[in-house]
PDB file of N, CA and C in Angstrom:
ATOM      1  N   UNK A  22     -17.319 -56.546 -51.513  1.00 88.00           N
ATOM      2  CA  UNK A  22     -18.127 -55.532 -50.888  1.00 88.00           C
ATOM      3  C   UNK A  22     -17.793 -54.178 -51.502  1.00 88.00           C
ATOM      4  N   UNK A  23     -18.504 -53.536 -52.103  1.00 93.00           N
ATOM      5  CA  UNK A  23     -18.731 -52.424 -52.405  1.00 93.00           C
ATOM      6  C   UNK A  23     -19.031 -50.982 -51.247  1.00 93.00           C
ATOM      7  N   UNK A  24     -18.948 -49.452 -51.696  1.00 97.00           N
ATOM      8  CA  UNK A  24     -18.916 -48.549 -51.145  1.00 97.00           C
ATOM      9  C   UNK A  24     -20.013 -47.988 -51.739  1.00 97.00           C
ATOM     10  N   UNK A  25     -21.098 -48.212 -51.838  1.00 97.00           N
ATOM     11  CA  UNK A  25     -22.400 -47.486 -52.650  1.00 97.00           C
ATOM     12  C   UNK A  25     -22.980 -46.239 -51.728  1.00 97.00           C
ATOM     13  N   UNK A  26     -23.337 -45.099 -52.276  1.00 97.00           N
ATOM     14  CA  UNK A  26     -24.329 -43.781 -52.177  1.00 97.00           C
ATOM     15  C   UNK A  26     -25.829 -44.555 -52.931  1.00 97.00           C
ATOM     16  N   UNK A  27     -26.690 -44.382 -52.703  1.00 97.00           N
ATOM     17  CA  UNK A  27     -27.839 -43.780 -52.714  1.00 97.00           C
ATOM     18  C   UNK A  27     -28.567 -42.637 -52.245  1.00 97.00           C
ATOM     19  N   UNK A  28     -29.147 -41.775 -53.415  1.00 96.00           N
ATOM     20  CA  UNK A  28     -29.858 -40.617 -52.914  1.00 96.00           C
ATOM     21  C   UNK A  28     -30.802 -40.712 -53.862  1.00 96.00           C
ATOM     22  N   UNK A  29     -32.093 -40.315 -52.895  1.00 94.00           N
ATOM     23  CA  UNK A  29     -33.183 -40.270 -53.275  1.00 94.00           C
ATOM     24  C   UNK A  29     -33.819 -42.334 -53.102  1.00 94.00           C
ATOM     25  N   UNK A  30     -35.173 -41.648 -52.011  1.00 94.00           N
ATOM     26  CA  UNK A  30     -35.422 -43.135 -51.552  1.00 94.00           C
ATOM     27  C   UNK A  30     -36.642 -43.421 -51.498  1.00 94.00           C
ATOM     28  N   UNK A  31     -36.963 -43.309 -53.061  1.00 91.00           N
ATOM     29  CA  UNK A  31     -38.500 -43.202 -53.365  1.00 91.00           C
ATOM     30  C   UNK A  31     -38.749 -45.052 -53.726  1.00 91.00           C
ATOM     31  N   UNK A  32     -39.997 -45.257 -53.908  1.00 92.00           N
ATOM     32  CA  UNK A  32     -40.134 -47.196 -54.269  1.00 92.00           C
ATOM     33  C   UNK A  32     -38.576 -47.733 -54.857  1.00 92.00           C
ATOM     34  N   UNK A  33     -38.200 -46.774 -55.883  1.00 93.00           N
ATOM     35  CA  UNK A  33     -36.982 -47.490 -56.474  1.00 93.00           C
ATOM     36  C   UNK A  33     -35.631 -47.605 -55.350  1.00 93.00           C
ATOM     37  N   UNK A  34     -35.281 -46.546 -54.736  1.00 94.00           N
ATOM     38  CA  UNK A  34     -34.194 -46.066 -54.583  1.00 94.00           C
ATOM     39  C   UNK A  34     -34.572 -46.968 -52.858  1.00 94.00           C
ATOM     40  N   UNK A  35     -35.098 -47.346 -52.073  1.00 95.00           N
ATOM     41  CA  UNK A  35     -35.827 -48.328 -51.172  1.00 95.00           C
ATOM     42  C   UNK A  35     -35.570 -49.452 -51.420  1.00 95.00           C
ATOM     43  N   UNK A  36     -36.309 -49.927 -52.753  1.00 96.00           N
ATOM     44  CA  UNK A  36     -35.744 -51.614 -52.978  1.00 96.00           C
ATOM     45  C   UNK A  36     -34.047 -51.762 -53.742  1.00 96.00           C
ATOM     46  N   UNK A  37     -33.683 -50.444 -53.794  1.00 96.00           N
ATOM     47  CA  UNK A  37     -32.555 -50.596 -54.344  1.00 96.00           C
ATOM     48  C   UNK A  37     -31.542 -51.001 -52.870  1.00 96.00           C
ATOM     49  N   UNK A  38     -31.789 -50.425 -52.210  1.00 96.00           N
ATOM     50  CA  UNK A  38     -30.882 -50.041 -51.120  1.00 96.00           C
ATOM     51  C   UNK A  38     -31.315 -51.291 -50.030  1.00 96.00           C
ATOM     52  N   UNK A  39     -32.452 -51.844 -50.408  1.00 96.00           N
ATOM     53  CA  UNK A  39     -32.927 -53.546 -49.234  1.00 96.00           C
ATOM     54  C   UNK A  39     -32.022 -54.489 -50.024  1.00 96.00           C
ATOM     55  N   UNK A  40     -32.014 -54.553 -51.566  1.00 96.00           N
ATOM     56  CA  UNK A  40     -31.262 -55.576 -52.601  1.00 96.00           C
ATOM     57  C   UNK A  40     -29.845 -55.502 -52.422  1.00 96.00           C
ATOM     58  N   UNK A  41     -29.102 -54.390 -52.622  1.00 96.00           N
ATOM     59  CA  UNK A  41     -28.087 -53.981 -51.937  1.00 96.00           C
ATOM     60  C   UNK A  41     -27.414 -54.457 -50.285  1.00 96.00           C
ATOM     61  N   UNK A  42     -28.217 -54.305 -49.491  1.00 96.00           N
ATOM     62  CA  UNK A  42     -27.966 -54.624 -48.484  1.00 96.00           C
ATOM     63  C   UNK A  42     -27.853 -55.864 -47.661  1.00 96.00           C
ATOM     64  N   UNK A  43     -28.567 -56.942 -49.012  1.00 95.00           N
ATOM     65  CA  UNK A  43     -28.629 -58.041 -48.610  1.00 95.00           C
ATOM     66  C   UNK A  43     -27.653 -58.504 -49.084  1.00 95.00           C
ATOM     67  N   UNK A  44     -26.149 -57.938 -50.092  1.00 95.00           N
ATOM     68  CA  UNK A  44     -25.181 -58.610 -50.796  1.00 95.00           C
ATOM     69  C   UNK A  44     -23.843 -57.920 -49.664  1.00 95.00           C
ATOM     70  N   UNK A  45     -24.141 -57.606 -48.599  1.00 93.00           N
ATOM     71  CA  UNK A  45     -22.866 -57.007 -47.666  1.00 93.00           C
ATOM     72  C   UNK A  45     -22.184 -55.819 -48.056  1.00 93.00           C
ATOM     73  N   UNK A  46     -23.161 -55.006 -49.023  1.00 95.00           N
ATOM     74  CA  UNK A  46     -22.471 -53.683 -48.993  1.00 95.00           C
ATOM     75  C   UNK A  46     -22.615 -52.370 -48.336  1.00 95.00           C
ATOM     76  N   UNK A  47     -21.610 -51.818 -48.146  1.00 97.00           N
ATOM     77  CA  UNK A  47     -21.608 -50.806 -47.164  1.00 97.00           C
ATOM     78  C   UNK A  47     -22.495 -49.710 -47.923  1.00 97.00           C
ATOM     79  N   UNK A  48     -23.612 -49.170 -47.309  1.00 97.00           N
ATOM     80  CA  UNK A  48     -24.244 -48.218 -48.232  1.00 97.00           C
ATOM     81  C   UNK A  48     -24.325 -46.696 -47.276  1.00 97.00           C
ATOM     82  N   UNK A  49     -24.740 -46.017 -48.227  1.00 97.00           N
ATOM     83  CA  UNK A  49     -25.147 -44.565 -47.218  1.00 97.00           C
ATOM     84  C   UNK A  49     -26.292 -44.048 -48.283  1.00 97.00           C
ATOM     85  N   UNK A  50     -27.379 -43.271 -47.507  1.00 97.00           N
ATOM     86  CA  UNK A  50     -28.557 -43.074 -48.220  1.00 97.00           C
ATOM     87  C   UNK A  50     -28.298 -41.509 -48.155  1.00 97.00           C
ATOM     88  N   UNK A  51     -29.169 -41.231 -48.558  1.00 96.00           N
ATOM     89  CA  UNK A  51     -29.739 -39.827 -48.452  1.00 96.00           C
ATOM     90  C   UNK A  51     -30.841 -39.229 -49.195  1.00 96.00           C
ATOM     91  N   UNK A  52     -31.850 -38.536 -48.434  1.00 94.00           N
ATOM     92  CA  UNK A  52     -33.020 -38.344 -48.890  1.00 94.00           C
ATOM     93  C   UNK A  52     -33.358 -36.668 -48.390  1.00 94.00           C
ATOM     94  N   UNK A  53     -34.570 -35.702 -48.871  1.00 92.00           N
ATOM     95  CA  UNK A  53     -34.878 -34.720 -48.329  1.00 92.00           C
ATOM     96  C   UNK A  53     -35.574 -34.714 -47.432  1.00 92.00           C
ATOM     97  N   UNK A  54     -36.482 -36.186 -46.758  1.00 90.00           N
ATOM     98  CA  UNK A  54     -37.943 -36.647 -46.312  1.00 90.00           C
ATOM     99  C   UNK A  54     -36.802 -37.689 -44.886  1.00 90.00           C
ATOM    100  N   UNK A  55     -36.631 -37.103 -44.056  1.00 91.00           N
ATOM    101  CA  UNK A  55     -36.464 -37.755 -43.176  1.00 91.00           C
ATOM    102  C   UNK A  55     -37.255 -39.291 -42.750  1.00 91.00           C
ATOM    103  N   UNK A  56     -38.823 -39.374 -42.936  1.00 91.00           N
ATOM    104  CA  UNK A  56     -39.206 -40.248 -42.505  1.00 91.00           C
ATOM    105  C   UNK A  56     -38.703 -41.351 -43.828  1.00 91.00           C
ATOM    106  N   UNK A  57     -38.177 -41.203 -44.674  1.00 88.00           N
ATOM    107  CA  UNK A  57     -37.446 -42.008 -46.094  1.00 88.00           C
ATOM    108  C   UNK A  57     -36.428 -42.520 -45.751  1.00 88.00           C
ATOM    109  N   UNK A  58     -36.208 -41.995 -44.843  1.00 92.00           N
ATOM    110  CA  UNK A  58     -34.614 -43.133 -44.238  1.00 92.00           C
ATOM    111  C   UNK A  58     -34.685 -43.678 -42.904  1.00 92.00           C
ATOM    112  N   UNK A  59     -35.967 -43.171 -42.143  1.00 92.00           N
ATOM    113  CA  UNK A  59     -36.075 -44.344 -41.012  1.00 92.00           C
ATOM    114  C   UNK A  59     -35.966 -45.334 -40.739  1.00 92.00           C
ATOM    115  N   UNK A  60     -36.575 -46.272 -42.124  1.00 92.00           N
ATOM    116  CA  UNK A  60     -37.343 -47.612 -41.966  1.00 92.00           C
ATOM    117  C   UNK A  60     -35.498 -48.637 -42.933  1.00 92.00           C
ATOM    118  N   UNK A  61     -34.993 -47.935 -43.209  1.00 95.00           N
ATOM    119  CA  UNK A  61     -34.023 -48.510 -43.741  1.00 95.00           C
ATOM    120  C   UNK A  61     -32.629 -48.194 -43.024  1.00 95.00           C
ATOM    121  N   UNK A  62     -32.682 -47.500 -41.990  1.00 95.00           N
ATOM    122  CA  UNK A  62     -31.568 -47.305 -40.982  1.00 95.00           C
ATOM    123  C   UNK A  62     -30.642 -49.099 -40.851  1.00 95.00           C
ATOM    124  N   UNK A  63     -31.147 -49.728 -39.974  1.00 95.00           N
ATOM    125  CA  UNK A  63     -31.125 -51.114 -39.844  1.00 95.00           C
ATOM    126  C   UNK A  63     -29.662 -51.424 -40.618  1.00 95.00           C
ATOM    127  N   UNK A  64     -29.967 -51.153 -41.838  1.00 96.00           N
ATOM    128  CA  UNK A  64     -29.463 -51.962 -43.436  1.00 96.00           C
ATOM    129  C   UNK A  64     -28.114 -50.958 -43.769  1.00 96.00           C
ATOM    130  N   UNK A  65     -27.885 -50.021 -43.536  1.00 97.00           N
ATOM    131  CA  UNK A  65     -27.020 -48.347 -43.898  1.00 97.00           C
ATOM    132  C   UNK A  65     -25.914 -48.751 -43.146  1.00 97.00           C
ATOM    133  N   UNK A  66     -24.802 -47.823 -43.317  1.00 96.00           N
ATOM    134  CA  UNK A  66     -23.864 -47.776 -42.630  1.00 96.00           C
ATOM    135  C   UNK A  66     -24.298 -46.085 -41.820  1.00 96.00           C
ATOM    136  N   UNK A  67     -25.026 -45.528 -42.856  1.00 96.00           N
ATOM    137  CA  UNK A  67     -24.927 -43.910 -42.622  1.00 96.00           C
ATOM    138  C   UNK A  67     -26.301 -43.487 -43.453  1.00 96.00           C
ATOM    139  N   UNK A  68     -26.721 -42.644 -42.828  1.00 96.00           N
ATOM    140  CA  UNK A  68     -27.838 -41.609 -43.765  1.00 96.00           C
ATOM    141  C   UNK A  68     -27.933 -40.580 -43.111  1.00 96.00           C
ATOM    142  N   UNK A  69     -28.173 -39.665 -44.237  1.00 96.00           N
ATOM    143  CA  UNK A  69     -28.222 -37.882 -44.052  1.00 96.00           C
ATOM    144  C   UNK A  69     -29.713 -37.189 -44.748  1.00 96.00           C
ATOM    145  N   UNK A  70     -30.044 -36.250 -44.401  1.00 95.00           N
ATOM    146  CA  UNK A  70     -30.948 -35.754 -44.557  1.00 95.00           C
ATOM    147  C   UNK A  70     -30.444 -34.748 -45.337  1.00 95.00           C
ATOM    148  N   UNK A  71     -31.247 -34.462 -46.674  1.00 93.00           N
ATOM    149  CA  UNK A  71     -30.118 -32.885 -46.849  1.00 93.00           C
ATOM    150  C   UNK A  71     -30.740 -32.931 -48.385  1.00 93.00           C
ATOM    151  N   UNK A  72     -30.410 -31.837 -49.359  1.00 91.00           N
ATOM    152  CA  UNK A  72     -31.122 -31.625 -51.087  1.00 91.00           C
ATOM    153  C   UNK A  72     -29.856 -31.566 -51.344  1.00 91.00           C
ATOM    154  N   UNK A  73     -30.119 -32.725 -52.242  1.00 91.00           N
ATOM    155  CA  UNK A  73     -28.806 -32.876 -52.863  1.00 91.00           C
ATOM    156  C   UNK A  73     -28.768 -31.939 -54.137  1.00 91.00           C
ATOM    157  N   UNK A  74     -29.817 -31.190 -54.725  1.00 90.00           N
ATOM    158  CA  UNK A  74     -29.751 -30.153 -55.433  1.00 90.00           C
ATOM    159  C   UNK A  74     -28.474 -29.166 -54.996  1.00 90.00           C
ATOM    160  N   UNK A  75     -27.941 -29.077 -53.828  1.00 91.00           N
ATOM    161  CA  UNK A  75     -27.346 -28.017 -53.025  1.00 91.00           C
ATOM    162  C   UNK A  75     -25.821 -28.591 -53.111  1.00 91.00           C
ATOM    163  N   UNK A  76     -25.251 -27.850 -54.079  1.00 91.00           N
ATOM    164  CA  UNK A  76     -23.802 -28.447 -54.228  1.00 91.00           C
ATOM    165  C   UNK A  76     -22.962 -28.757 -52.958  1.00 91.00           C
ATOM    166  N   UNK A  77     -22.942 -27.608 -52.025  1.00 93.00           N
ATOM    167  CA  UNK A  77     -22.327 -27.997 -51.081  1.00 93.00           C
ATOM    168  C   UNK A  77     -22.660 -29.423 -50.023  1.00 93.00           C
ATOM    169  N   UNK A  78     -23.897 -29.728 -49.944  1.00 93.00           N
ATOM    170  CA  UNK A  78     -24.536 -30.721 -49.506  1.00 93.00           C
ATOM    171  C   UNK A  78     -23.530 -31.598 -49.824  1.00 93.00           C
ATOM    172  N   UNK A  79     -23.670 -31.798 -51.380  1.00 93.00           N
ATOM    173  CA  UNK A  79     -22.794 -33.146 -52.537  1.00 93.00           C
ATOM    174  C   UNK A  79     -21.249 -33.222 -51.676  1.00 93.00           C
ATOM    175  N   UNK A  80     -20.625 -32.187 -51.729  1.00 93.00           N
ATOM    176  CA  UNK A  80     -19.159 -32.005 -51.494  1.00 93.00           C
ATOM    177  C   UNK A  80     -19.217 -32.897 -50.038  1.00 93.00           C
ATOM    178  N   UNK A  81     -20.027 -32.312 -49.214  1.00 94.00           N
ATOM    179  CA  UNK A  81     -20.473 -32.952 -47.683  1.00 94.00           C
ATOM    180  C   UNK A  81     -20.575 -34.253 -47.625  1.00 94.00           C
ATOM    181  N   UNK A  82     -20.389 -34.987 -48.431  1.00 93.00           N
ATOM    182  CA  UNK A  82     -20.544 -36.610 -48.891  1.00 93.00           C
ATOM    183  C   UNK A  82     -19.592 -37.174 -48.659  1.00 93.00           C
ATOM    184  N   UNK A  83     -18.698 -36.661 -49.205  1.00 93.00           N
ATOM    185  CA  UNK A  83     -16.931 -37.308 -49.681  1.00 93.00           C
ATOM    186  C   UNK A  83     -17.860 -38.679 -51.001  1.00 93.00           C
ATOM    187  N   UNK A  84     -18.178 -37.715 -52.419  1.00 95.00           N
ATOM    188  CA  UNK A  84     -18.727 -38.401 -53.270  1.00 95.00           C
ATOM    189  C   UNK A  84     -16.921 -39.494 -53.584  1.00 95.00           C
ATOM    190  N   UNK A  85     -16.016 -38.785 -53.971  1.00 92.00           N
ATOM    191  CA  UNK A  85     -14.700 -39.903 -54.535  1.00 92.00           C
ATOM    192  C   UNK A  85     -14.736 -41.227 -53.499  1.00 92.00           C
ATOM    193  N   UNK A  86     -15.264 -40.968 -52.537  1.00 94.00           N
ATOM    194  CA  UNK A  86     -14.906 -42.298 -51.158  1.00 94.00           C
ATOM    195  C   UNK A  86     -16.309 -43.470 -51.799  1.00 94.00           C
ATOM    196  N   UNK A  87     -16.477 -43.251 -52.620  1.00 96.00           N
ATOM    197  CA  UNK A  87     -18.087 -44.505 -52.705  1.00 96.00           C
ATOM    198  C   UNK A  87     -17.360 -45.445 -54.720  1.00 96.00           C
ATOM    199  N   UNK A  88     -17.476 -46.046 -54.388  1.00 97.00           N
ATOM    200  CA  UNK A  88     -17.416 -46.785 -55.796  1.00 97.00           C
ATOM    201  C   UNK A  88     -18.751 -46.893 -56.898  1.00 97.00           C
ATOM    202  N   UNK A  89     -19.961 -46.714 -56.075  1.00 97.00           N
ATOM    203  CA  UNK A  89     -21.124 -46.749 -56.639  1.00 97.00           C
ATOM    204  C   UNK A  89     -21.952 -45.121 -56.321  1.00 97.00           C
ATOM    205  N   UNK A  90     -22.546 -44.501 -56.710  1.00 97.00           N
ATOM    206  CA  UNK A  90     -23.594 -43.808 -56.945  1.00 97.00           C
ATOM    207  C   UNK A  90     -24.655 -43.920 -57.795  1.00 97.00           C
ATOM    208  N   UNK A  91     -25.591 -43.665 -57.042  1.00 97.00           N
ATOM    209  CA  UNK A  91     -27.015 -44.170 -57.833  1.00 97.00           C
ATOM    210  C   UNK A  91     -27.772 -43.179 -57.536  1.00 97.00           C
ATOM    211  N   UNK A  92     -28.656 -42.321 -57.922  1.00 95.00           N
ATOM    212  CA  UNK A  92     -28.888 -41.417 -58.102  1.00 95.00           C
ATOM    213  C   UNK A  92     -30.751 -41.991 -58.469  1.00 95.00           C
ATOM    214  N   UNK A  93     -31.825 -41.779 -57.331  1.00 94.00           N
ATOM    215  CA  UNK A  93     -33.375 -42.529 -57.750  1.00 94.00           C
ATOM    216  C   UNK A  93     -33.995 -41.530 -57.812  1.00 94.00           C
ATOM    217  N   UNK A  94     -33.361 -40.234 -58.340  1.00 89.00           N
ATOM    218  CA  UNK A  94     -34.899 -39.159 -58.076  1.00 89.00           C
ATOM    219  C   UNK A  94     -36.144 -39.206 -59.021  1.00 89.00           C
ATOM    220  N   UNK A  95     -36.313 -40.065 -58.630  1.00 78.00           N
ATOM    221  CA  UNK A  95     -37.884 -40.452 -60.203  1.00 78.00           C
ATOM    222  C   UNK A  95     -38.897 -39.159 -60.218  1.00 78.00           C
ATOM    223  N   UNK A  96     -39.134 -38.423 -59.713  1.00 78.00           N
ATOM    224  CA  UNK A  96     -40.395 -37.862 -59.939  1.00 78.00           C
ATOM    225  C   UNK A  96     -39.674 -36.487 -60.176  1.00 78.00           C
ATOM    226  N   UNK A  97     -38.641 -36.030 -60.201  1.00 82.00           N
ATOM    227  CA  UNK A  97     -38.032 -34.605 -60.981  1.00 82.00           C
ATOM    228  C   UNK A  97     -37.332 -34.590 -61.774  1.00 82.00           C
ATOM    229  N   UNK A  98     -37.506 -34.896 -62.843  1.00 85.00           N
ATOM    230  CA  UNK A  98     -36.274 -34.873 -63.771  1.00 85.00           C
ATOM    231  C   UNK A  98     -35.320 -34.025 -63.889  1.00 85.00           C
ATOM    232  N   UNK A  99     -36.020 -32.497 -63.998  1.00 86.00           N
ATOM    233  CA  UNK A  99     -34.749 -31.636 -63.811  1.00 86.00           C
ATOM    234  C   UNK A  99     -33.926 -31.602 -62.410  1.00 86.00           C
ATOM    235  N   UNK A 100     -34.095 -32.212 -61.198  1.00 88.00           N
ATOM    236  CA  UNK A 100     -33.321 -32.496 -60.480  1.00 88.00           C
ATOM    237  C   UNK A 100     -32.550 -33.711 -60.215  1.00 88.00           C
ATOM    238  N   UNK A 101     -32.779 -34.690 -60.915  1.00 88.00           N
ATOM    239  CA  UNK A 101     -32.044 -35.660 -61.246  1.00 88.00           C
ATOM    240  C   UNK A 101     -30.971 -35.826 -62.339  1.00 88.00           C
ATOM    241  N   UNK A 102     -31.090 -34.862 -63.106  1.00 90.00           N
ATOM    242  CA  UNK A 102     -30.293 -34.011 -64.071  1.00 90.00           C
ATOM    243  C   UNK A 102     -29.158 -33.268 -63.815  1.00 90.00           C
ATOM    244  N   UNK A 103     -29.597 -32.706 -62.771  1.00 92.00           N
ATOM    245  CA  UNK A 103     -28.444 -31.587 -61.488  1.00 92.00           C
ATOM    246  C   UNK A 103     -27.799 -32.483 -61.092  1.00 92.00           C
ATOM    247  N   UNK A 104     -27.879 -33.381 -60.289  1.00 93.00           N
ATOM    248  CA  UNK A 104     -27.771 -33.815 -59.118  1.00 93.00           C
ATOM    249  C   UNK A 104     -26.880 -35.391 -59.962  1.00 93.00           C
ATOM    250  N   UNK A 105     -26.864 -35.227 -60.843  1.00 94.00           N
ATOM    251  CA  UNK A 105     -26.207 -36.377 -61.968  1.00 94.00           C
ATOM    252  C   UNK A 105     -25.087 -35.896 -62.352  1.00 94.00           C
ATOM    253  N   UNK A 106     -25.338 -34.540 -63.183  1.00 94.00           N
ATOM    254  CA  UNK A 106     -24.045 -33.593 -63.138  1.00 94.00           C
ATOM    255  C   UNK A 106     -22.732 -33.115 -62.233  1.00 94.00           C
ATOM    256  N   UNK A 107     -23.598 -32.617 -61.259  1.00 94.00           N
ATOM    257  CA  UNK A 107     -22.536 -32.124 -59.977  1.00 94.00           C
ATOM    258  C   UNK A 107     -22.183 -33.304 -59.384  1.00 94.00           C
ATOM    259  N   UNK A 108     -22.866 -34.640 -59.022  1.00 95.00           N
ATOM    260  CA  UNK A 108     -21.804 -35.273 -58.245  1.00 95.00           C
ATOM    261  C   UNK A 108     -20.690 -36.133 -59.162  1.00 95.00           C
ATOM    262  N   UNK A 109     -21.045 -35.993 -60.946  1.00 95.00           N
ATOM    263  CA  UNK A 109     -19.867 -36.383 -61.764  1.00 95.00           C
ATOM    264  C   UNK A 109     -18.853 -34.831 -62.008  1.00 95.00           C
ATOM    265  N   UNK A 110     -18.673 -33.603 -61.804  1.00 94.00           N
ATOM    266  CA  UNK A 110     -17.762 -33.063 -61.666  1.00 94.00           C
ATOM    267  C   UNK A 110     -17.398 -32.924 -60.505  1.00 94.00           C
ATOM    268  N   UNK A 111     -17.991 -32.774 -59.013  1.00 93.00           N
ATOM    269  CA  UNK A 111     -16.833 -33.572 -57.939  1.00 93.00           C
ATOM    270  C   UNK A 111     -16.088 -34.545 -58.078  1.00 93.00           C
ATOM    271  N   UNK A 112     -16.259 -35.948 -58.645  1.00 93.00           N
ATOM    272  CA  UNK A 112     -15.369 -36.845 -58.937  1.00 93.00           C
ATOM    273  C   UNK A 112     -15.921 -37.799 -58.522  1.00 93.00           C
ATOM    274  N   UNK A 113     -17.324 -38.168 -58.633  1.00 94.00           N
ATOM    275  CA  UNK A 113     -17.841 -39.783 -58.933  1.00 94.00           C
ATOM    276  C   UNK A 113     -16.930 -40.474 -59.464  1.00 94.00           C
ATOM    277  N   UNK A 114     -17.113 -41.725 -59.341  1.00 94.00           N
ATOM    278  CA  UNK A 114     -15.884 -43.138 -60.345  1.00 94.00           C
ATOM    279  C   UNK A 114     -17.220 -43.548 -60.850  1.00 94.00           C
ATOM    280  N   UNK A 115     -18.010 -43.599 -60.371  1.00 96.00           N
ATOM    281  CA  UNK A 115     -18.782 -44.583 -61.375  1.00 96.00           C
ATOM    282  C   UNK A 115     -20.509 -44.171 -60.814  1.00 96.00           C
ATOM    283  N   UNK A 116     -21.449 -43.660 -61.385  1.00 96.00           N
ATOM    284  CA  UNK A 116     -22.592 -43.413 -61.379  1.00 96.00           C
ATOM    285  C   UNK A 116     -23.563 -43.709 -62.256  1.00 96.00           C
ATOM    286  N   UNK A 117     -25.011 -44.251 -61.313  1.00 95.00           N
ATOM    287  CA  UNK A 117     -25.918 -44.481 -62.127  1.00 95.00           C
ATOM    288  C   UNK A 117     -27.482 -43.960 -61.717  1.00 95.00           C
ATOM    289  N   UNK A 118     -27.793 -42.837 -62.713  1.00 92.00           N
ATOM    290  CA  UNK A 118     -29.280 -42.083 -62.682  1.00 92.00           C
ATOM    291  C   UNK A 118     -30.241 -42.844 -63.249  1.00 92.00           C
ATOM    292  N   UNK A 119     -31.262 -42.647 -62.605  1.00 83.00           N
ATOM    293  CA  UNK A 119     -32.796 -42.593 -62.997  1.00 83.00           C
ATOM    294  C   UNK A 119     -33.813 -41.928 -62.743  1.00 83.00           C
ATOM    295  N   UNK A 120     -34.587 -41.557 -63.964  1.00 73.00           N
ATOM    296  CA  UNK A 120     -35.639 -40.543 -63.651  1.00 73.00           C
ATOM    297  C   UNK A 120     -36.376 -40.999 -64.537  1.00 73.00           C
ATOM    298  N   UNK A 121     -37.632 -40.233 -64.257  1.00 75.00           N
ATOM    299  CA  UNK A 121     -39.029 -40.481 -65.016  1.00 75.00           C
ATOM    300  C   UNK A 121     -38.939 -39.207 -65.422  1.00 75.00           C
ATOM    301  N   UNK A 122     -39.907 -39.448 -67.028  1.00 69.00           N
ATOM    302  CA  UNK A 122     -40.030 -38.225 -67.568  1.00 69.00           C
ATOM    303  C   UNK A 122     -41.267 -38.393 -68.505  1.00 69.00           C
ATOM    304  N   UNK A 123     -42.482 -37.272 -68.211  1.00 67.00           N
ATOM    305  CA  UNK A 123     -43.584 -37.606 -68.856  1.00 67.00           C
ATOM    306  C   UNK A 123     -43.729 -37.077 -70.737  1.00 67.00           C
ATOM    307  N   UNK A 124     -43.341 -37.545 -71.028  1.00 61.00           N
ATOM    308  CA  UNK A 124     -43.437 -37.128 -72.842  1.00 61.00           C
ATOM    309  C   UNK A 124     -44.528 -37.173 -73.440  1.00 61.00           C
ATOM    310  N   UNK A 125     -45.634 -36.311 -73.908  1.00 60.00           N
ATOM    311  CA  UNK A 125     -46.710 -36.107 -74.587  1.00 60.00           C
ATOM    312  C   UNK A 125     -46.367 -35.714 -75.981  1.00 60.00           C
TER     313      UNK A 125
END
């Protein structure tokens, strides 16, 4: 059993956190959209409402206490960028981002 974060709980970061939850790990979500963590309460140990853009938010985590971070902000890249950064100089152990990015 694992200690996983998820933030951001868009299609990906949703089926990430149902797949997850079906292997007995302790998870905690977090999203800016309150109604984004309703429907997956059930499955969580914990969820917070809050922009994780907002360093202090991050610190508000206890990011070192999770073995996993996953990071789903698909639709901002430059905030999935931030938010990749700051919770690896608090002291993530181990993190994994995804974002979309439209290239013309």
């Amino acid at each position: 059993m694992k200690s996983i974060l998820i933030i951001g709980l868009g299609r990906f970061g949703t089926h990430l956190c149902q797949d997850l939850a079906k292997l007995d790990n302790e998870i905690m979500i977090v999203d800016k959209d309150e109604a984004s963590l309703e429907d997956l309460l059930p499955l969580v140990v914990s969820a917070k409402i809050g922009d994780c853009t907002n360093e202090a938010v991050l610190k508000s985590l206890g990011i070192g206490n999770f073995d996993i971070c996953f990071i789903c902000i698909g639709n901002n890249f430059q905030n999935s960028l931030e938010v990749t950064s700051l919770i690896k100089e608090i002291g993530a152990k181990y993190v994994v981002s995804k974002a979309n990015r439209n290239i013309r």
